[in-house]
Amino acid sequence: MASPLEVLSSVIGWTYFFLWSISFYAQVLLNFRRKRVDGLSLDFAWLNSYGHGSYAVFTSAMFFSSAVRRQYRERNGGHDSSVRANDVAFAVHVRCAWLRSCSFNVLSQRAPGQRLSNFNRVLLAAVTVFCLLDLTLVASAKEQVLPFLYHLSYFKLYVSIAKYVPQAWLNYQRKSTVGWSIVNILLDFSGGILSLAQLFLDSWLASDWTGVTGNPVKFGLSFLSILFDVLFILQHYVLYRHARESLKPDAEAAAPAGAGAAADETPGDEQTPLLVG
């Protein structure tokens, strides 16, 4: 029978799964409501999709494959991986969600020049080639599966940095977070805290801190998410809290000059500030 702390770990894990999963739909719904994606970095969207694909493969193999679990125990003093069912469910679910989101981004109205950067085009192509070569080594029995999975997890960690930087830069250039869902960020921040809590609680219960070092992607993903979420919260509620978006931009453009002040008083998408200046 599970102890109260083990039950608590499970509750924390499935709560973070819920928060992180719902957070991605906040951006999808915002894009759908606005019928455009000019406030969303396409680098963020595509890197997120590839990154979560890597994470889905990593967590699924670590959880379901007996061969991978055996290789993990051999490398970590006989200890089991800290990957849990909620980690797998989150990774697979969000991968599917971002595939749908990327499809919508392709079909939606975008700002002039808004596209995936050349650097990330080359990067994603290079990562794809590297993974294929890695799989060839695994298939030829020249390499175990576990190193390949760690390579995927390291790519996911890179994505956790690379996907946020273009979005933060886009917000800075526009001096606005309009089109970027703050609900996404608040849920992501909460999920990151709970993900770290589960990781440390599980390691403490097992008296095995290799659960942290042996699962760097979960630790790094949570830590980096929290770090960038704080930045986005500051951008939204402090730095660019006065930014507004007209609900009917075409009508505003055709309105008399005197109507501009009234339009400025109308709150836009998710732009109600916490701090009143």
Coordinates of N, CA and C in Angstrom, one line a residue, residues 49-247:
S49 N 7.4 22.1 -30.6 CA 6.8 20.9 -31.2 C 7.9 19.8 -31.3
Y50 N 9.1 20.2 -31.8 CA 10.2 19.3 -31.9 C 10.7 18.8 -30.6
G51 N 10.8 19.8 -29.7 CA 11.3 19.5 -28.3 C 10.4 18.5 -27.6
H52 N 9.1 18.8 -27.7 CA 8.2 17.8 -27.0 C 8.1 16.5 -27.6
G53 N 8.4 16.4 -28.9 CA 8.5 15.2 -29.6 C 9.7 14.4 -29.0
S54 N 10.8 15.0 -28.8 CA 12.0 14.4 -28.2 C 11.7 13.9 -26.8
Y55 N 11.0 14.8 -26.1 CA 10.7 14.5 -24.7 C 9.7 13.3 -24.6
A56 N 8.8 13.2 -25.5 CA 7.8 12.1 -25.6 C 8.5 10.8 -25.8
V57 N 9.5 10.8 -26.7 CA 10.2 9.5 -27.0 C 11.1 9.2 -25.8
F58 N 11.7 10.2 -25.1 CA 12.5 9.9 -24.0 C 11.7 9.3 -22.8
T59 N 10.6 10.0 -22.5 CA 9.9 9.5 -21.3 C 9.2 8.2 -21.6
S60 N 8.7 8.0 -22.8 CA 8.0 6.7 -23.1 C 9.0 5.5 -23.0
A61 N 10.2 5.7 -23.6 CA 11.2 4.6 -23.5 C 11.6 4.4 -22.1
M62 N 11.9 5.4 -21.3 CA 12.3 5.3 -20.0 C 11.3 4.6 -19.1
F63 N 10.0 4.8 -19.5 CA 8.9 4.2 -18.6 C 8.5 2.8 -19.1
F64 N 8.4 2.6 -20.4 CA 7.9 1.3 -20.9 C 8.9 0.3 -21.2
S65 N 10.1 0.7 -21.6 CA 11.1 -0.3 -22.1 C 11.9 -0.9 -21.0
S66 N 11.8 -2.3 -20.9 CA 12.5 -3.0 -19.8 C 14.0 -2.9 -20.1
A67 N 14.4 -2.9 -21.4 CA 15.8 -2.8 -21.8 C 16.4 -1.5 -21.4
V68 N 15.7 -0.4 -21.6 CA 16.1 0.9 -21.2 C 16.2 1.0 -19.7
R69 N 15.2 0.5 -19.0 CA 15.3 0.6 -17.6 C 16.5 -0.2 -17.0
R70 N 16.8 -1.3 -17.6 CA 17.9 -2.1 -17.2 C 19.2 -1.3 -17.5
Q71 N 19.3 -0.7 -18.6 CA 20.5 0.1 -18.9 C 20.7 1.2 -17.9
Y72 N 19.5 1.8 -17.6 CA 19.6 2.9 -16.6 C 20.1 2.5 -15.3
R73 N 19.6 1.3 -14.8 CA 20.0 0.8 -13.5 C 21.5 0.5 -13.5
E74 N 22.0 0.0 -14.6 CA 23.4 -0.3 -14.7 C 24.3 0.9 -14.6
R75 N 23.8 2.0 -15.1 CA 24.5 3.3 -15.1 C 24.3 4.1 -13.8
N76 N 23.3 3.7 -13.0 CA 23.0 4.5 -11.8 C 22.9 3.7 -10.5
G77 N 23.8 2.7 -10.4 CA 23.9 2.0 -9.2 C 22.7 1.2 -8.8
G78 N 22.0 0.7 -9.8 CA 20.8 -0.2 -9.5 C 19.6 0.5 -9.2
H79 N 19.6 1.9 -9.3 CA 18.4 2.7 -9.0 C 17.5 2.8 -10.2
D80 N 16.2 2.9 -10.0 CA 15.3 3.1 -11.1 C 15.1 4.5 -11.5
S81 N 14.7 4.7 -12.7 CA 14.5 6.1 -13.2 C 13.3 6.8 -12.5
S82 N 13.4 8.1 -12.4 CA 12.4 8.9 -11.8 C 11.3 9.3 -12.7
V83 N 11.3 8.8 -14.0 CA 10.2 9.1 -14.9 C 8.9 8.4 -14.4
R84 N 7.8 9.2 -14.4 CA 6.5 8.7 -13.9 C 5.5 8.7 -15.1
A85 N 4.4 8.0 -14.8 CA 3.3 7.9 -15.8 C 2.9 9.3 -16.2
N86 N 2.8 10.2 -15.3 CA 2.3 11.6 -15.6 C 3.3 12.3 -16.5
D87 N 4.6 12.0 -16.4 CA 5.6 12.6 -17.3 C 5.3 12.1 -18.8
V88 N 5.0 10.8 -18.9 CA 4.8 10.3 -20.2 C 3.5 10.9 -20.8
A89 N 2.5 10.9 -20.0 CA 1.2 11.4 -20.4 C 1.3 12.9 -20.9
F90 N 2.0 13.7 -20.1 CA 2.2 15.1 -20.4 C 2.9 15.2 -21.8
A91 N 4.1 14.5 -21.9 CA 4.9 14.7 -23.1 C 4.1 14.3 -24.4
V92 N 3.4 13.2 -24.3 CA 2.7 12.7 -25.5 C 1.6 13.6 -25.9
H93 N 0.8 14.0 -24.8 CA -0.3 14.9 -25.0 C 0.0 16.2 -25.6
V94 N 1.1 16.8 -25.0 CA 1.5 18.2 -25.5 C 2.1 18.1 -26.9
R95 N 2.8 17.0 -27.2 CA 3.3 16.9 -28.5 C 2.2 16.9 -29.5
C96 N 1.1 16.2 -29.3 CA 0.0 16.3 -30.2 C -0.6 17.6 -30.3
A97 N -0.7 18.3 -29.1 CA -1.3 19.6 -29.1 C -0.5 20.6 -29.9
W98 N 0.8 20.6 -29.8 CA 1.6 21.5 -30.5 C 1.7 21.2 -32.0
L99 N 1.5 20.0 -32.4 CA 1.3 19.7 -33.8 C 0.1 20.4 -34.4
R100 N -1.0 20.3 -33.7 CA -2.2 21.0 -34.1 C -2.0 22.5 -34.1
S101 N -1.3 23.0 -33.1 CA -1.0 24.5 -33.1 C -0.2 24.9 -34.3
C102 N 0.9 24.1 -34.6 CA 1.7 24.5 -35.7 C 1.0 24.5 -37.0
S103 N 0.0 23.6 -37.2 CA -0.8 23.5 -38.4 C -1.6 24.8 -38.5
F104 N -2.2 25.2 -37.3 CA -3.0 26.5 -37.3 C -2.1 27.7 -37.6
N105 N -0.9 27.7 -37.1 CA 0.1 28.8 -37.4 C 0.4 29.0 -38.9
V106 N 0.5 27.9 -39.6 CA 0.8 27.9 -41.0 C -0.4 28.5 -41.8
L107 N -1.6 28.3 -41.3 CA -2.8 28.7 -42.0 C -3.3 30.1 -41.6
S108 N -2.8 30.6 -40.5 CA -3.3 31.9 -39.9 C -2.6 33.1 -40.5
Q109 N -3.2 34.3 -40.2 CA -2.6 35.5 -40.7 C -1.4 35.8 -39.8
R110 N -0.3 36.2 -40.5 CA 1.0 36.4 -39.8 C 1.4 37.8 -40.1
A111 N 2.3 38.3 -39.3 CA 2.9 39.6 -39.6 C 3.9 39.5 -40.8
P112 N 4.2 40.6 -41.5 CA 5.1 40.5 -42.6 C 6.5 40.0 -42.1
G113 N 7.0 39.0 -42.8 CA 8.3 38.5 -42.4 C 8.3 37.5 -41.2
Q114 N 7.1 37.3 -40.7 CA 7.0 36.3 -39.6 C 7.2 34.9 -40.1
R115 N 8.3 34.3 -39.7 CA 8.5 32.9 -40.2 C 9.6 32.3 -39.3
L116 N 9.8 31.0 -39.4 CA 10.8 30.3 -38.7 C 12.2 30.8 -39.2
S117 N 13.0 31.2 -38.3 CA 14.3 31.7 -38.6 C 15.2 30.7 -39.4
N118 N 16.1 31.2 -40.2 CA 17.0 30.4 -41.0 C 17.9 29.5 -40.0
F119 N 18.3 30.2 -38.9 CA 19.1 29.4 -38.0 C 18.4 28.2 -37.5
N120 N 17.2 28.3 -37.1 CA 16.4 27.2 -36.5 C 16.0 26.2 -37.6
R121 N 15.8 26.7 -38.8 CA 15.6 25.7 -39.9 C 16.8 24.8 -40.1
V122 N 18.0 25.4 -40.1 CA 19.2 24.6 -40.2 C 19.4 23.7 -39.0
L123 N 19.1 24.2 -37.8 CA 19.3 23.5 -36.5 C 18.4 22.3 -36.5
L124 N 17.1 22.4 -36.9 CA 16.2 21.3 -36.8 C 16.5 20.3 -37.9
A125 N 17.0 20.7 -39.0 CA 17.5 19.8 -40.0 C 18.7 19.0 -39.5
A126 N 19.6 19.7 -38.9 CA 20.8 19.0 -38.4 C 20.5 18.0 -37.3
V127 N 19.6 18.4 -36.4 CA 19.1 17.5 -35.3 C 18.5 16.2 -35.9
T128 N 17.7 16.4 -36.9 CA 17.0 15.3 -37.5 C 18.0 14.3 -38.1
V129 N 19.0 14.9 -38.8 CA 20.1 14.0 -39.4 C 20.9 13.3 -38.3
F130 N 21.2 14.0 -37.2 CA 22.0 13.5 -36.1 C 21.2 12.3 -35.5
C131 N 19.9 12.5 -35.3 CA 19.0 11.5 -34.7 C 19.0 10.2 -35.6
L132 N 18.9 10.4 -36.9 CA 18.9 9.3 -37.8 C 20.2 8.5 -37.7
L133 N 21.3 9.2 -37.6 CA 22.6 8.6 -37.5 C 22.7 7.8 -36.2
D134 N 22.2 8.5 -35.1 CA 22.2 7.8 -33.8 C 21.4 6.6 -33.8
L135 N 20.3 6.6 -34.5 CA 19.4 5.4 -34.5 C 20.1 4.3 -35.3
T136 N 20.9 4.7 -36.3 CA 21.6 3.7 -37.1 C 22.6 3.0 -36.3
L137 N 23.3 3.7 -35.4 CA 24.2 3.1 -34.5 C 23.5 2.1 -33.5
V138 N 22.3 2.5 -33.0 CA 21.6 1.7 -32.1 C 21.1 0.4 -32.8
A139 N 20.6 0.6 -34.1 CA 20.1 -0.6 -34.8 C 21.3 -1.6 -35.2
S140 N 22.5 -1.0 -35.3 CA 23.6 -1.9 -35.6 C 24.3 -2.4 -34.4
A141 N 23.7 -2.2 -33.2 CA 24.2 -2.7 -31.9 C 25.6 -2.1 -31.6
K142 N 25.9 -0.9 -32.2 CA 27.1 -0.2 -31.8 C 27.0 0.8 -30.7
E143 N 25.7 1.0 -30.3 CA 25.4 1.9 -29.2 C 24.2 1.5 -28.5
Q144 N 24.1 1.6 -27.2 CA 22.9 1.3 -26.5 C 21.8 2.4 -26.8
V145 N 20.6 2.0 -26.4 CA 19.5 2.9 -26.6 C 19.6 4.1 -25.7
L146 N 20.0 3.9 -24.4 CA 20.0 4.9 -23.4 C 20.8 6.2 -23.8
P147 N 22.0 6.1 -24.4 CA 22.7 7.3 -24.8 C 21.9 8.1 -25.9
F148 N 21.2 7.4 -26.8 CA 20.4 8.1 -27.8 C 19.3 8.8 -27.1
L149 N 18.7 8.2 -26.1 CA 17.6 8.9 -25.4 C 18.1 10.1 -24.6
Y150 N 19.3 10.0 -24.1 CA 19.9 11.2 -23.4 C 20.1 12.3 -24.4
H151 N 20.6 12.0 -25.6 CA 20.8 13.0 -26.6 C 19.5 13.7 -26.9
L152 N 18.4 13.0 -27.0 CA 17.1 13.6 -27.2 C 16.7 14.5 -26.0
S153 N 17.0 14.1 -24.8 CA 16.7 14.9 -23.7 C 17.5 16.2 -23.6
Y154 N 18.8 16.1 -24.1 CA 19.6 17.3 -24.1 C 19.1 18.3 -25.2
F155 N 18.6 17.7 -26.3 CA 18.0 18.6 -27.3 C 16.8 19.3 -26.7
K156 N 16.0 18.6 -25.9 CA 14.8 19.2 -25.3 C 15.2 20.3 -24.4
L157 N 16.3 20.1 -23.6 CA 16.8 21.2 -22.7 C 17.2 22.4 -23.5
Y158 N 17.9 22.1 -24.7 CA 18.3 23.3 -25.5 C 17.1 24.0 -26.0
V159 N 16.1 23.3 -26.4 CA 14.8 23.9 -26.9 C 14.2 24.7 -25.8
S160 N 14.3 24.3 -24.6 CA 13.7 25.0 -23.5 C 14.3 26.4 -23.3
I161 N 15.5 26.6 -23.8 CA 16.2 27.9 -23.8 C 15.9 28.6 -25.1
A162 N 16.1 27.9 -26.2 CA 16.1 28.5 -27.5 C 14.6 29.0 -27.9
K163 N 13.6 28.2 -27.4 CA 12.3 28.6 -27.8 C 11.8 29.9 -27.1
Y164 N 12.3 30.1 -25.8 CA 11.8 31.2 -25.1 C 12.6 32.5 -25.5
V165 N 13.8 32.4 -25.9 CA 14.6 33.6 -26.2 C 13.9 34.4 -27.3
P166 N 13.6 33.8 -28.5 CA 12.9 34.6 -29.5 C 11.6 35.2 -29.1
Q167 N 10.8 34.5 -28.2 CA 9.6 35.1 -27.8 C 9.8 36.3 -26.9
A168 N 10.8 36.2 -26.0 CA 11.1 37.3 -25.1 C 11.6 38.5 -25.9
W169 N 12.4 38.2 -27.0 CA 13.0 39.3 -27.8 C 11.8 39.9 -28.6
L170 N 10.9 39.1 -29.1 CA 9.8 39.6 -29.9 C 8.9 40.5 -29.0
N171 N 8.7 40.1 -27.8 CA 8.0 41.0 -26.8 C 8.7 42.3 -26.6
Y172 N 10.0 42.2 -26.5 CA 10.8 43.4 -26.3 C 10.8 44.4 -27.5
Q173 N 10.9 43.8 -28.7 CA 10.8 44.6 -29.9 C 9.5 45.3 -30.1
R174 N 8.4 44.6 -29.8 CA 7.0 45.1 -29.9 C 6.6 46.0 -28.7
K175 N 7.4 45.9 -27.7 CA 7.0 46.6 -26.4 C 5.6 46.2 -26.0
S176 N 5.3 44.9 -26.2 CA 4.0 44.4 -25.9 C 4.0 42.9 -25.8
T177 N 3.0 42.4 -25.0 CA 2.8 41.0 -25.0 C 1.5 40.6 -25.6
V178 N 0.8 41.5 -26.3 CA -0.4 41.2 -27.0 C -0.2 40.1 -28.0
G179 N -1.1 39.1 -27.9 CA -0.9 37.9 -28.8 C -0.2 36.8 -28.1
W180 N 0.4 37.0 -27.0 CA 1.2 36.0 -26.2 C 0.4 35.8 -24.9
S181 N -0.1 34.5 -24.8 CA -1.0 34.2 -23.7 C -0.4 34.2 -22.3
I182 N -0.8 35.1 -21.5 CA -0.3 35.2 -20.1 C -0.8 34.0 -19.3
V183 N -2.0 33.5 -19.7 CA -2.6 32.3 -19.0 C -1.6 31.1 -19.2
N184 N -1.1 31.0 -20.4 CA -0.1 30.0 -20.7 C 1.0 30.0 -19.7
I185 N 1.5 31.2 -19.5 CA 2.7 31.4 -18.6 C 2.4 31.2 -17.2
L186 N 1.3 31.6 -16.7 CA 0.9 31.4 -15.3 C 0.7 29.9 -15.0
L187 N 0.1 29.2 -15.9 CA -0.1 27.8 -15.7 C 1.2 27.0 -15.8
D188 N 2.1 27.5 -16.8 CA 3.4 26.9 -17.0 C 4.2 27.1 -15.7
F189 N 4.2 28.2 -15.1 CA 4.9 28.5 -13.9 C 4.5 27.6 -12.8
S190 N 3.2 27.5 -12.6 CA 2.7 26.6 -11.5 C 3.1 25.2 -11.8
G191 N 3.0 24.7 -13.0 CA 3.3 23.3 -13.3 C 4.8 23.1 -13.1
G192 N 5.6 24.1 -13.4 CA 7.1 23.9 -13.2 C 7.4 23.7 -11.7
I193 N 6.8 24.5 -10.9 CA 7.0 24.4 -9.4 C 6.6 23.0 -9.0
L194 N 5.5 22.5 -9.4 CA 5.0 21.2 -9.0 C 5.9 20.0 -9.6
S195 N 6.3 20.2 -10.8 CA 7.2 19.2 -11.4 C 8.5 19.0 -10.6
L196 N 9.1 20.2 -10.2 CA 10.3 20.1 -9.4 C 10.0 19.5 -8.0
A197 N 8.8 19.8 -7.5 CA 8.4 19.3 -6.2 C 8.3 17.8 -6.2
Q198 N 7.7 17.3 -7.3 CA 7.6 15.8 -7.4 C 8.9 15.1 -7.6
L199 N 9.8 15.8 -8.4 CA 11.1 15.2 -8.6 C 11.9 15.1 -7.3
F200 N 11.9 16.1 -6.5 CA 12.7 16.1 -5.3 C 12.0 15.2 -4.2
L201 N 10.7 15.2 -4.2 CA 10.0 14.3 -3.3 C 10.3 12.9 -3.6
D202 N 10.2 12.5 -4.8 CA 10.5 11.1 -5.2 C 11.9 10.7 -4.9
S203 N 12.9 11.6 -5.1 CA 14.3 11.3 -4.8 C 14.5 11.2 -3.3
W204 N 13.8 12.0 -2.5 CA 13.9 11.9 -1.1 C 13.3 10.7 -0.6
L205 N 12.1 10.3 -1.1 CA 11.5 9.0 -0.6 C 12.3 7.8 -0.9
A206 N 13.0 7.8 -2.1 CA 13.8 6.7 -2.5 C 15.3 6.8 -1.9
S207 N 15.6 7.9 -1.2 CA 16.9 8.1 -0.7 C 17.9 8.0 -1.9
D208 N 17.5 8.5 -3.0 CA 18.3 8.3 -4.2 C 18.3 9.6 -5.0
W209 N 19.3 10.4 -4.9 CA 19.3 11.7 -5.6 C 19.8 11.6 -7.0
T210 N 20.2 10.3 -7.4 CA 20.4 10.1 -8.9 C 19.2 10.3 -9.7
G211 N 18.0 10.3 -9.0 CA 16.8 10.5 -9.7 C 16.7 11.9 -10.3
V212 N 17.5 12.8 -9.7 CA 17.6 14.2 -10.3 C 18.7 14.2 -11.4
T213 N 19.9 13.7 -11.0 CA 20.9 13.7 -12.0 C 20.7 12.8 -13.2
G214 N 19.9 11.7 -12.9 CA 19.7 10.7 -14.0 C 18.5 11.1 -14.9
N215 N 17.8 12.2 -14.5 CA 16.7 12.7 -15.3 C 16.9 14.2 -15.5
P216 N 18.0 14.6 -16.1 CA 18.3 16.0 -16.2 C 17.2 16.8 -17.0
V217 N 16.5 16.1 -17.9 CA 15.5 16.9 -18.7 C 14.4 17.3 -17.8
K218 N 13.9 16.5 -16.9 CA 12.8 17.0 -16.0 C 13.2 18.1 -15.1
F219 N 14.4 18.0 -14.5 CA 14.9 19.1 -13.7 C 15.1 20.3 -14.5
G220 N 15.9 20.2 -15.6 CA 16.2 21.4 -16.4 C 14.9 22.0 -17.0
L221 N 14.0 21.2 -17.5 CA 12.8 21.7 -18.1 C 12.0 22.5 -17.0
S222 N 11.9 22.0 -15.8 CA 11.2 22.7 -14.8 C 11.9 24.0 -14.4
F223 N 13.2 23.9 -14.2 CA 13.9 25.1 -13.8 C 13.9 26.2 -14.8
L224 N 14.2 25.9 -16.1 CA 14.2 26.9 -17.1 C 12.8 27.5 -17.4
S225 N 11.8 26.6 -17.3 CA 10.5 27.1 -17.5 C 10.1 28.2 -16.4
I226 N 10.5 27.9 -15.2 CA 10.2 28.9 -14.1 C 11.0 30.2 -14.4
L227 N 12.2 30.0 -14.8 CA 13.1 31.2 -15.0 C 12.5 32.1 -16.0
F228 N 12.1 31.6 -17.2 CA 11.6 32.4 -18.3 C 10.2 32.8 -18.0
D229 N 9.4 32.0 -17.2 CA 8.1 32.5 -16.9 C 8.1 33.7 -16.0
V230 N 9.1 33.8 -15.1 CA 9.2 35.0 -14.3 C 9.5 36.2 -15.2
L231 N 10.3 36.0 -16.3 CA 10.6 37.1 -17.2 C 9.4 37.5 -18.0
F232 N 8.6 36.6 -18.4 CA 7.4 36.9 -19.2 C 6.3 37.6 -18.3
I233 N 6.2 37.2 -17.1 CA 5.3 37.8 -16.1 C 5.7 39.3 -15.9
L234 N 7.0 39.5 -15.8 CA 7.5 40.9 -15.6 C 7.2 41.7 -16.9
Q235 N 7.4 41.1 -18.1 CA 7.1 41.8 -19.3 C 5.6 42.2 -19.4
H236 N 4.7 41.2 -19.0 CA 3.3 41.4 -19.2 C 2.7 42.4 -18.2
Y237 N 3.1 42.2 -16.9 CA 2.4 42.9 -15.8 C 3.2 44.2 -15.4
V238 N 4.5 44.3 -15.8 CA 5.2 45.4 -15.3 C 5.8 46.3 -16.5
L239 N 6.6 45.7 -17.3 CA 7.3 46.4 -18.4 C 6.4 46.9 -19.5
Y240 N 5.5 46.1 -19.9 CA 4.6 46.5 -21.1 C 3.1 46.4 -20.7
R241 N 2.8 46.7 -19.4 CA 1.5 46.6 -18.9 C 0.5 47.6 -19.6
H242 N 1.0 48.6 -20.2 CA 0.1 49.6 -20.8 C -0.2 49.3 -22.3
A243 N 0.4 48.3 -22.8 CA 0.1 47.9 -24.2 C -1.3 47.5 -24.4
R244 N -1.9 47.9 -25.5 CA -3.3 47.6 -25.7 C -3.5 47.1 -27.2
E245 N -4.5 46.4 -27.4 CA -4.8 45.9 -28.8 C -6.3 46.2 -29.0
S246 N -6.6 46.9 -30.1 CA -8.0 47.2 -30.5 C -8.7 45.9 -30.9
L247 N -9.9 45.6 -30.4 CA -10.6 44.4 -30.8 C -11.0 44.5 -32.3

